mmCIF file of C-alpha atoms and ligand atoms in Angstrom:
data_model
loop_
_atom_site.group_PDB
_atom_site.id
_atom_site.type_symbol
_atom_site.label_atom_id
_atom_site.label_comp_id
_atom_site.label_asym_id
_atom_site.label_seq_id
_atom_site.Cartn_x
_atom_site.Cartn_y
_atom_site.Cartn_z
ATOM 1 C CA MET E 1 57.807 -37.748 -2.902
ATOM 2 C CA VAL E 2 56.124 -39.056 0.356
ATOM 3 C CA LYS E 3 57.474 -42.014 1.372
ATOM 4 C CA GLU E 4 56.554 -44.051 4.704
ATOM 5 C CA ALA E 5 58.566 -42.952 7.519
ATOM 6 C CA MET E 6 61.234 -45.195 9.145
ATOM 7 C CA PHE E 7 61.208 -45.249 13.374
ATOM 8 C CA TYR E 8 57.934 -44.320 14.394
ATOM 9 C CA GLU E 9 55.325 -46.099 16.812
ATOM 10 C CA LYS E 10 51.187 -45.790 16.200
ATOM 11 C CA VAL E 11 49.608 -44.729 19.695
ATOM 12 C CA ASP E 12 46.204 -43.830 20.842
ATOM 13 C CA GLY E 13 44.145 -41.688 18.842
ATOM 14 C CA GLY E 14 45.805 -42.247 15.663
ATOM 15 C CA LYS E 15 48.836 -40.157 16.959
ATOM 16 C CA VAL E 16 52.429 -40.973 16.057
ATOM 17 C CA VAL E 17 55.555 -41.090 17.916
ATOM 18 C CA CYS E 18 58.581 -40.523 15.307
ATOM 19 C CA ARG E 19 61.906 -42.178 16.917
ATOM 20 C CA LEU E 20 64.211 -40.990 13.944
ATOM 21 C CA CYS E 21 65.641 -38.202 16.313
ATOM 22 C CA ALA E 22 65.905 -37.172 20.275
ATOM 23 C CA HIS E 23 63.294 -34.647 19.921
ATOM 24 C CA TYR E 24 60.465 -38.239 19.863
ATOM 25 C CA CYS E 25 57.836 -35.994 18.515
ATOM 26 C CA LYS E 26 54.166 -37.167 19.257
ATOM 27 C CA ILE E 27 52.529 -36.037 16.220
ATOM 28 C CA LEU E 28 48.640 -35.668 15.681
ATOM 29 C CA PRO E 29 46.986 -36.801 12.775
ATOM 30 C CA GLY E 30 47.153 -33.902 10.262
ATOM 31 C CA ARG E 31 50.132 -32.563 12.062
ATOM 32 C CA ILE E 32 53.956 -32.324 11.151
ATOM 33 C CA GLY E 33 56.797 -32.388 13.738
ATOM 34 C CA ILE E 34 59.610 -30.559 14.853
ATOM 35 C CA CYS E 35 61.433 -30.803 11.499
ATOM 36 C CA GLY E 36 58.408 -29.674 9.187
ATOM 37 C CA VAL E 37 59.300 -32.506 6.706
ATOM 38 C CA ARG E 38 57.505 -35.689 8.794
ATOM 39 C CA GLU E 39 53.722 -35.904 8.458
ATOM 40 C CA ASN E 40 51.127 -37.775 10.111
ATOM 41 C CA ARG E 41 48.476 -38.402 7.412
ATOM 42 C CA GLU E 42 45.795 -40.985 9.228
ATOM 43 C CA GLY E 43 47.668 -42.767 11.711
ATOM 44 C CA THR E 44 50.639 -43.251 9.305
ATOM 45 C CA LEU E 45 54.133 -41.096 9.411
ATOM 46 C CA PHE E 46 55.242 -40.124 6.338
ATOM 47 C CA THR E 47 58.406 -38.395 5.058
ATOM 48 C CA LEU E 48 57.857 -35.627 2.470
ATOM 49 C CA VAL E 49 61.262 -35.116 1.414
ATOM 50 C CA TYR E 50 62.115 -38.813 0.052
ATOM 51 C CA GLN E 51 64.215 -38.014 -2.902
ATOM 52 C CA LYS E 52 63.587 -34.070 -3.277
ATOM 53 C CA ALA E 53 66.933 -32.847 -3.658
ATOM 54 C CA ILE E 54 66.780 -28.990 -2.784
ATOM 55 C CA SER E 55 70.603 -28.443 -3.278
ATOM 56 C CA THR E 56 73.866 -30.548 -4.732
ATOM 57 C CA SER E 57 77.342 -29.547 -5.375
ATOM 58 C CA VAL E 58 80.920 -31.168 -5.429
ATOM 59 C CA ASP E 59 82.673 -29.886 -2.390
ATOM 60 C CA PRO E 60 86.172 -30.415 -1.238
ATOM 61 C CA VAL E 61 86.053 -32.646 1.742
ATOM 62 C CA GLU E 62 87.816 -29.898 3.819
ATOM 63 C CA LYS E 63 84.916 -27.744 3.287
ATOM 64 C CA LYS E 64 82.780 -30.169 5.385
ATOM 65 C CA PRO E 65 85.094 -29.651 7.218
ATOM 66 C CA VAL E 66 86.154 -33.310 7.370
ATOM 67 C CA PHE E 67 90.106 -33.202 6.923
ATOM 68 C CA HIS E 68 91.281 -36.793 7.978
ATOM 69 C CA LEU E 69 89.250 -38.759 4.951
ATOM 70 C CA TYR E 70 90.894 -38.522 2.016
ATOM 71 C CA PRO E 71 92.393 -34.822 2.031
ATOM 72 C CA GLY E 72 91.774 -33.401 -1.200
ATOM 73 C CA SER E 73 89.174 -35.273 -2.536
ATOM 74 C CA GLY E 74 85.808 -34.081 -3.794
ATOM 75 C CA SER E 75 82.649 -34.744 -1.576
ATOM 76 C CA PHE E 76 79.410 -35.117 -3.822
ATOM 77 C CA SER E 77 77.020 -33.216 -1.611
ATOM 78 C CA TYR E 78 73.541 -32.790 -1.310
ATOM 79 C CA ALA E 79 70.328 -31.845 1.059
ATOM 80 C CA THR E 80 66.799 -31.833 0.901
ATOM 81 C CA VAL E 81 64.605 -28.985 2.919
ATOM 82 C CA GLY E 82 63.855 -29.372 6.552
ATOM 83 C CA CYS E 83 66.160 -29.620 10.166
ATOM 84 C CA ASN E 84 65.069 -30.678 13.443
ATOM 85 C CA PHE E 85 67.210 -27.639 15.382
ATOM 86 C CA HIS E 86 66.236 -23.935 15.008
ATOM 87 C CA CYS E 87 69.736 -22.271 15.523
ATOM 88 C CA LYS E 88 69.520 -18.348 15.671
ATOM 89 C CA PHE E 89 72.552 -18.611 13.560
ATOM 90 C CA CYS E 90 72.193 -20.931 10.975
ATOM 91 C CA GLN E 91 74.138 -20.480 7.898
ATOM 92 C CA ASN E 92 71.880 -22.002 5.913
ATOM 93 C CA SER E 93 68.221 -20.867 7.189
ATOM 94 C CA ASN E 94 66.626 -20.570 3.893
ATOM 95 C CA ILE E 95 66.558 -24.172 3.328
ATOM 96 C CA SER E 96 66.524 -25.554 6.955
ATOM 97 C CA GLN E 97 64.364 -23.399 8.624
ATOM 98 C CA PHE E 98 61.244 -24.928 6.233
ATOM 99 C CA SER E 99 58.731 -25.213 8.766
ATOM 100 C CA LYS E 100 58.662 -22.039 9.249
ATOM 101 C CA GLN E 101 57.248 -21.312 5.667
ATOM 102 C CA ARG E 102 54.887 -24.390 5.576
ATOM 103 C CA THR E 103 53.096 -24.674 2.294
ATOM 104 C CA GLU E 104 51.657 -27.933 0.545
ATOM 105 C CA TYR E 105 54.385 -27.916 -1.974
ATOM 106 C CA ILE E 106 57.823 -29.270 -1.010
ATOM 107 C CA PRO E 107 60.949 -27.336 -2.873
ATOM 108 C CA GLY E 108 63.434 -29.526 -4.610
ATOM 109 C CA GLN E 109 64.457 -31.658 -7.520
ATOM 110 C CA ASP E 110 63.470 -35.161 -8.027
ATOM 111 C CA ILE E 111 66.772 -36.947 -7.815
ATOM 112 C CA THR E 112 66.869 -40.386 -6.967
ATOM 113 C CA PRO E 113 69.668 -42.428 -5.107
ATOM 114 C CA GLU E 114 70.976 -44.239 -8.342
ATOM 115 C CA GLN E 115 71.360 -40.643 -9.374
ATOM 116 C CA ILE E 116 73.067 -38.956 -6.562
ATOM 117 C CA VAL E 117 75.606 -42.016 -6.789
ATOM 118 C CA ALA E 118 75.863 -41.544 -10.269
ATOM 119 C CA MET E 119 76.767 -38.266 -10.333
ATOM 120 C CA ALA E 120 79.185 -38.741 -7.007
ATOM 121 C CA GLN E 121 80.818 -41.231 -9.612
ATOM 122 C CA GLY E 122 80.775 -39.061 -12.902
ATOM 123 C CA TYR E 123 82.516 -36.529 -10.744
ATOM 124 C CA GLU E 124 85.253 -38.633 -9.277
ATOM 125 C CA CYS E 125 84.217 -38.126 -5.837
ATOM 126 C CA ARG E 126 86.005 -40.472 -2.655
ATOM 127 C CA SER E 127 82.872 -39.307 -0.852
ATOM 128 C CA ILE E 128 79.002 -38.275 -0.645
ATOM 129 C CA ALA E 129 78.316 -35.702 2.118
ATOM 130 C CA HIS E 130 74.860 -35.771 3.522
ATOM 131 C CA THR E 131 74.605 -32.356 4.663
ATOM 132 C CA TYR E 132 73.746 -28.509 4.311
ATOM 133 C CA THR E 133 70.710 -29.303 6.570
ATOM 134 C CA GLU E 134 70.551 -31.773 8.923
ATOM 135 C CA PRO E 135 70.720 -35.199 7.216
ATOM 136 C CA ILE E 136 68.831 -36.889 10.002
ATOM 137 C CA ILE E 137 65.534 -35.446 8.520
ATOM 138 C CA PHE E 138 65.976 -36.880 5.275
ATOM 139 C CA PHE E 139 67.299 -40.358 6.782
ATOM 140 C CA GLU E 140 65.138 -42.469 4.471
ATOM 141 C CA TYR E 141 66.599 -40.762 1.219
ATOM 142 C CA ALA E 142 70.127 -40.605 2.889
ATOM 143 C CA TYR E 143 70.139 -44.396 4.158
ATOM 144 C CA GLU E 144 69.239 -45.873 0.801
ATOM 145 C CA ILE E 145 71.812 -43.430 -0.845
ATOM 146 C CA ALA E 146 74.524 -44.449 1.797
ATOM 147 C CA GLN E 147 73.563 -48.236 0.917
ATOM 148 C CA LYS E 148 73.941 -47.679 -2.996
ATOM 149 C CA ALA E 149 77.243 -45.529 -1.920
ATOM 150 C CA HIS E 150 79.035 -48.276 -0.450
ATOM 151 C CA ASP E 151 78.008 -50.600 -3.241
ATOM 152 C CA ALA E 152 79.872 -48.425 -5.745
ATOM 153 C CA ASP E 153 82.934 -48.228 -3.529
ATOM 154 C CA ILE E 154 82.402 -44.475 -2.342
ATOM 155 C CA LYS E 155 82.433 -43.172 1.450
ATOM 156 C CA ASN E 156 79.503 -41.454 3.162
ATOM 157 C CA ILE E 157 79.698 -38.639 5.231
ATOM 158 C CA PHE E 158 76.902 -37.006 7.567
ATOM 159 C CA VAL E 159 77.534 -33.476 8.468
ATOM 160 C CA THR E 160 75.145 -33.570 11.641
ATOM 161 C CA ASN E 161 73.889 -31.978 14.837
ATOM 162 C CA GLY E 162 74.363 -35.516 16.198
ATOM 163 C CA TYR E 163 70.719 -35.571 17.383
ATOM 164 C CA PHE E 164 70.371 -39.055 16.820
ATOM 165 C CA THR E 165 68.015 -41.738 18.623
ATOM 166 C CA GLU E 166 70.190 -45.107 19.382
ATOM 167 C CA GLU E 167 68.055 -46.975 16.800
ATOM 168 C CA SER E 168 68.630 -44.340 13.956
ATOM 169 C CA LEU E 169 72.002 -43.972 14.442
ATOM 170 C CA LYS E 170 72.746 -47.897 14.543
ATOM 171 C CA ALA E 171 70.968 -48.344 11.721
ATOM 172 C CA ILE E 172 73.179 -45.962 9.641
ATOM 173 C CA ALA E 173 76.161 -47.003 11.407
ATOM 174 C CA PRO E 174 77.007 -49.993 8.812
ATOM 175 C CA TYR E 175 77.440 -47.442 6.062
ATOM 176 C CA LEU E 176 78.413 -43.977 7.585
ATOM 177 C CA ASP E 177 82.190 -43.866 7.632
ATOM 178 C CA ALA E 178 82.683 -40.709 8.978
ATOM 179 C CA ALA E 179 80.691 -37.618 10.591
ATOM 180 C CA ASN E 180 81.299 -33.672 11.232
ATOM 181 C CA VAL E 181 79.260 -33.457 14.313
ATOM 182 C CA ASP E 182 78.506 -30.066 16.010
ATOM 183 C CA LEU E 183 78.992 -29.600 19.423
ATOM 184 C CA LYS E 184 77.621 -26.346 19.884
ATOM 185 C CA SER E 185 78.449 -25.557 23.328
ATOM 186 C CA PHE E 186 78.976 -27.820 26.630
ATOM 187 C CA GLU E 187 75.909 -25.719 28.415
ATOM 188 C CA ASP E 188 72.652 -27.147 28.318
ATOM 189 C CA ARG E 189 70.999 -23.770 28.381
ATOM 190 C CA PHE E 190 72.584 -22.576 24.855
ATOM 191 C CA TYR E 191 71.017 -25.610 23.487
ATOM 192 C CA ARG E 192 67.596 -24.807 25.132
ATOM 193 C CA ARG E 193 67.923 -21.018 24.138
ATOM 194 C CA LEU E 194 69.759 -20.536 20.642
ATOM 195 C CA VAL E 195 68.979 -24.242 19.353
ATOM 196 C CA GLY E 196 65.552 -25.489 20.760
ATOM 197 C CA ALA E 197 67.012 -28.819 21.816
ATOM 198 C CA LYS E 198 68.949 -30.456 24.527
ATOM 199 C CA LEU E 199 72.386 -31.082 24.940
ATOM 200 C CA GLN E 200 72.417 -34.622 26.106
ATOM 201 C CA PRO E 201 71.219 -36.677 23.684
ATOM 202 C CA VAL E 202 74.192 -35.202 21.263
ATOM 203 C CA LEU E 203 76.887 -36.086 23.402
ATOM 204 C CA ASP E 204 75.248 -39.700 23.729
ATOM 205 C CA SER E 205 75.329 -39.962 19.851
ATOM 206 C CA LEU E 206 79.121 -38.684 19.887
ATOM 207 C CA LYS E 207 80.122 -41.640 22.562
ATOM 208 C CA MET E 208 78.172 -43.906 20.021
ATOM 209 C CA MET E 209 79.667 -42.791 17.040
ATOM 210 C CA LYS E 210 82.807 -44.032 18.543
ATOM 211 C CA LYS E 211 82.173 -47.068 19.819
ATOM 212 C CA LEU E 212 80.398 -48.139 16.345
ATOM 213 C CA GLY E 213 83.802 -47.284 14.487
ATOM 214 C CA ILE E 214 82.445 -44.036 12.915
ATOM 215 C CA TRP E 215 85.280 -41.676 12.235
ATOM 216 C CA VAL E 216 84.351 -38.518 13.882
ATOM 217 C CA GLU E 217 85.332 -34.988 13.905
ATOM 218 C CA VAL E 218 83.872 -32.142 15.946
ATOM 219 C CA THR E 219 82.924 -28.839 14.981
ATOM 220 C CA THR E 220 82.492 -25.754 17.241
ATOM 221 C CA LEU E 221 81.284 -22.569 16.002
ATOM 222 C CA ILE E 222 82.758 -19.853 18.213
ATOM 223 C CA ILE E 223 79.760 -17.067 19.028
ATOM 224 C CA PRO E 224 81.182 -14.060 21.055
ATOM 225 C CA THR E 225 78.963 -13.496 24.522
ATOM 226 C CA HIS E 226 77.043 -17.282 23.785
ATOM 227 C CA ASN E 227 79.755 -19.959 24.188
ATOM 228 C CA ASP E 228 83.535 -18.313 24.373
ATOM 229 C CA SER E 229 84.006 -18.238 27.960
ATOM 230 C CA GLU E 230 87.109 -20.120 28.954
ATOM 231 C CA ASP E 231 85.297 -22.851 30.984
ATOM 232 C CA ASN E 232 82.713 -23.719 28.011
ATOM 233 C CA LEU E 233 85.949 -23.794 25.515
ATOM 234 C CA LYS E 234 87.878 -26.498 28.266
ATOM 235 C CA ASN E 235 84.592 -28.453 28.867
ATOM 236 C CA ILE E 236 84.360 -28.754 25.561
ATOM 237 C CA ALA E 237 87.942 -29.776 24.828
ATOM 238 C CA SER E 238 88.270 -32.208 28.184
ATOM 239 C CA PHE E 239 85.087 -33.927 26.759
ATOM 240 C CA ILE E 240 86.653 -34.751 23.456
ATOM 241 C CA HIS E 241 89.973 -35.938 24.930
ATOM 242 C CA ASP E 242 88.476 -38.195 27.519
ATOM 243 C CA ASP E 243 85.466 -39.300 25.686
ATOM 244 C CA LEU E 244 86.248 -39.503 22.333
ATOM 245 C CA GLY E 245 90.026 -39.905 22.329
ATOM 246 C CA SER E 246 92.701 -37.333 21.371
ATOM 247 C CA GLU E 247 92.701 -38.698 17.605
ATOM 248 C CA THR E 248 89.327 -36.741 17.414
ATOM 249 C CA PRO E 249 89.835 -33.751 15.477
ATOM 250 C CA TRP E 250 88.146 -30.564 16.756
ATOM 251 C CA HIS E 251 87.406 -27.694 14.155
ATOM 252 C CA ILE E 252 87.062 -24.119 15.972
ATOM 253 C CA SER E 253 84.939 -22.269 13.185
ATOM 254 C CA ARG E 254 84.448 -18.385 13.278
ATOM 255 C CA PHE E 255 81.338 -17.171 13.829
ATOM 256 C CA TYR E 256 80.189 -13.773 11.605
ATOM 257 C CA PRO E 257 76.466 -12.102 12.241
ATOM 258 C CA HIS E 258 74.204 -14.207 10.753
ATOM 259 C CA TYR E 259 69.949 -15.004 10.560
ATOM 260 C CA LYS E 260 68.733 -13.961 13.747
ATOM 261 C CA LEU E 261 72.491 -12.988 15.477
ATOM 262 C CA MET E 262 73.193 -10.211 13.419
ATOM 263 C CA ASP E 263 73.879 -7.621 16.627
ATOM 264 C CA VAL E 264 76.360 -10.026 17.618
ATOM 265 C CA PRO E 265 80.154 -9.313 16.051
ATOM 266 C CA PRO E 266 82.747 -11.634 14.359
ATOM 267 C CA THR E 267 84.685 -13.896 16.620
ATOM 268 C CA PRO E 268 87.936 -12.132 17.444
ATOM 269 C CA VAL E 269 90.823 -14.362 15.605
ATOM 270 C CA ALA E 270 92.001 -13.898 19.393
ATOM 271 C CA THR E 271 89.891 -16.244 20.466
ATOM 272 C CA LEU E 272 90.141 -18.644 17.932
ATOM 273 C CA ARG E 273 93.744 -19.019 18.864
ATOM 274 C CA LYS E 274 93.143 -18.990 22.370
ATOM 275 C CA ALA E 275 90.473 -21.959 21.626
ATOM 276 C CA ARG E 276 92.927 -23.702 19.533
ATOM 277 C CA GLN E 277 95.502 -23.297 22.537
ATOM 278 C CA ILE E 278 93.107 -24.917 24.888
ATOM 279 C CA GLY E 279 92.262 -28.051 22.709
ATOM 280 C CA LEU E 280 96.182 -28.712 22.138
ATOM 281 C CA LYS E 281 96.616 -28.084 26.272
ATOM 282 C CA ALA E 282 94.028 -30.572 26.709
ATOM 283 C CA GLY E 283 95.864 -32.857 24.716
ATOM 284 C CA LEU E 284 93.928 -33.006 21.656
ATOM 285 C CA ARG E 285 96.430 -33.840 18.604
ATOM 286 C CA TYR E 286 94.519 -31.986 15.729
ATOM 287 C CA VAL E 287 92.658 -28.672 16.360
ATOM 288 C CA TYR E 288 91.543 -26.828 13.676
ATOM 289 C CA SER E 289 90.579 -22.868 13.156
ATOM 290 C CA GLY E 290 88.073 -22.753 10.340
ATOM 291 C CA ASN E 291 86.421 -19.141 8.808
ATOM 292 C CA VAL E 292 90.082 -17.862 8.782
ATOM 293 C CA PRO E 293 91.784 -18.362 5.507
ATOM 294 C CA GLY E 294 95.405 -18.096 5.619
ATOM 295 C CA ASP E 295 95.658 -18.775 9.516
ATOM 296 C CA GLU E 296 98.275 -21.341 10.798
ATOM 297 C CA GLY E 297 95.670 -23.395 12.549
ATOM 298 C CA GLU E 298 94.236 -24.410 8.885
ATOM 299 C CA SER E 299 97.341 -26.936 8.927
ATOM 300 C CA THR E 300 97.828 -30.607 10.299
ATOM 301 C CA TYR E 301 100.859 -30.909 12.347
ATOM 302 C CA CYS E 302 102.605 -33.646 13.627
ATOM 303 C CA TYR E 303 101.334 -34.725 16.994
ATOM 304 C CA GLN E 304 104.916 -36.004 17.825
ATOM 305 C CA CYS E 305 107.584 -34.044 16.076
ATOM 306 C CA GLY E 306 105.712 -30.712 15.268
ATOM 307 C CA LYS E 307 106.191 -30.469 11.731
ATOM 308 C CA VAL E 308 103.837 -28.892 9.263
ATOM 309 C CA LEU E 309 102.184 -32.350 7.439
ATOM 310 C CA ILE E 310 99.294 -30.994 5.615
ATOM 311 C CA LYS E 311 99.909 -27.159 4.687
ATOM 312 C CA ARG E 312 96.190 -25.319 3.966
ATOM 313 C CA TRP E 313 94.745 -22.310 2.521
ATOM 314 C CA GLY E 314 91.141 -22.352 2.873
ATOM 315 C CA TYR E 315 90.107 -25.168 1.603
ATOM 316 C CA GLN E 316 93.054 -25.964 -0.765
ATOM 317 C CA ILE E 317 95.671 -28.285 -0.054
ATOM 318 C CA LEU E 318 99.022 -26.361 -0.902
ATOM 319 C CA ASP E 319 101.401 -30.032 0.407
ATOM 320 C CA ASN E 320 100.948 -33.125 2.025
ATOM 321 C CA LYS E 321 103.688 -34.599 3.595
ATOM 322 C CA ILE E 322 101.826 -37.828 5.027
ATOM 323 C CA LYS E 323 103.024 -40.949 3.259
ATOM 324 C CA ASN E 324 101.549 -44.195 3.876
ATOM 325 C CA SER E 325 99.435 -42.533 6.938
ATOM 326 C CA LYS E 326 102.417 -41.777 8.586
ATOM 327 C CA CYS E 327 104.351 -38.643 9.353
ATOM 328 C CA PHE E 328 107.109 -38.366 6.386
ATOM 329 C CA TYR E 329 109.509 -36.783 8.948
ATOM 330 C CA CYS E 330 109.358 -38.903 12.182
ATOM 331 C CA GLY E 331 107.228 -41.934 11.126
ATOM 332 C CA ALA E 332 104.287 -41.229 13.878
ATOM 333 C CA ALA E 333 100.725 -42.909 12.669
ATOM 334 C CA ILE E 334 98.831 -39.908 11.319
ATOM 335 C CA ASP E 335 94.773 -40.716 12.290
ATOM 336 C CA GLY E 336 92.114 -40.814 9.972
ATOM 337 C CA VAL E 337 91.159 -42.709 6.586
ATOM 338 C CA GLY E 338 92.985 -42.402 3.209
ATOM 339 C CA MET E 339 95.099 -39.958 4.795
ATOM 340 C CA GLY E 340 98.282 -40.060 1.947
HETATM 341 S S1 SF4 A 401 62.664 -36.181 12.952
HETATM 342 FE FE1 SF4 A 401 61.889 -34.659 13.040
HETATM 343 S S2 SF4 A 401 59.201 -35.615 13.443
HETATM 344 FE FE2 SF4 A 401 61.281 -36.948 13.752
HETATM 345 S S3 SF4 A 401 61.268 -36.613 16.378
HETATM 346 FE FE3 SF4 A 401 62.665 -35.290 15.174
HETATM 347 S S4 SF4 A 401 62.017 -33.475 14.854
HETATM 348 FE FE4 SF4 A 401 60.387 -35.025 15.091
#
C-alpha cells in the first residue's frame, strides 16, 4: 500500500529531500531513494511498503539478538522489503536489496498494524521486533505498529543499522523500548566501501538512543581482514564503554561467507574469543559471542562475582539465576528490562 511519507521537504523543481535517514536523499520526480522503497510522485514523497509485510515469524528474543529484555520470551518479528544500506555481507539480501530488482510490484502480504499486534498477542509475545531488513525504511508502518503495541502492553525492539536522523529517532523514541544496533566497524572507510554509508551518523544515533532512555545492545559481525584488527575492536569497545555505558551489552558475531563476500573465510573462533576479552578488559559488563552455539561466551555472567547467571545454548535458555533483576549469588543489580 502506498502512503505519503513522514519526514520530507519539498524543494525546487518538484524535488523532495527525504529526512528519514542520514542519507538525506534528494529525489527527482519519478525517482526513488537509495532504499528503493520511497518514491517522489509529482513532488510528493510516498512510502511504497506501508502494510506490506514480506516476512513474519515468532522468534526467541535472543535471536535478535537482545539478551537483556525479558530473556526467554517470544518476539513477534516482521519486515518489509528494502534497505538504506547495501552491505556486501548482507544475510537477507533477497529481501533487503529490493532496489536492485526494481519492479512496479512490491512483494509482501497486506497486513495492517492492528493485525500485527493481534498476532503478537495471540502468540503471547512480550515484544514486537521490527527487524530482518531495516525498520527505518518502513518507518510509517513501524511507527503505527509500535504505538498500537504499547496500547496492548507489548514492548518494541528495533534491530537496526542506526542510520536515523535526529527527527526520526526522536519521533519513535517514546515507543521504542529496546534496540539492537549494528556497529559494523569503527572505521569510516569500512562503512563507505562495504556498506555504502558513513560511520558518524551511527555513532550519533547510538549516543542519542541512550540519552532518550532506550535500552541499547550493540552487535558487531567480525569479518576476517575487514574489521578484525585489534585496534578496531578496541575502538569499538572503548566507544561502547565511554559513550554508551558499561551496562551496554556487546554481541560479537561470527561471519560466514555470504552474498558478495563468498571469498572471505568464516571468522575463527579464536578471533571471537579474543574480541570478547578486549570487550571485558575495556570494562564492559556483558560481552557475548554469537553464531557459535555452545560457546561459553553465549551465557550471561555476573559482572561482580563472575558466576553464570543465564546459561544459554544457541537461542535456548537452560537456566536463569537472576531474581528480581539481581544476581542470585551476590545481589548485584543486573542491567536490562524484565530480567527475571
Ligand atoms: S529513507 Fe530511503 S529515501 Fe529516505 S533518505 Fe534514507 S535511503 Fe533516502
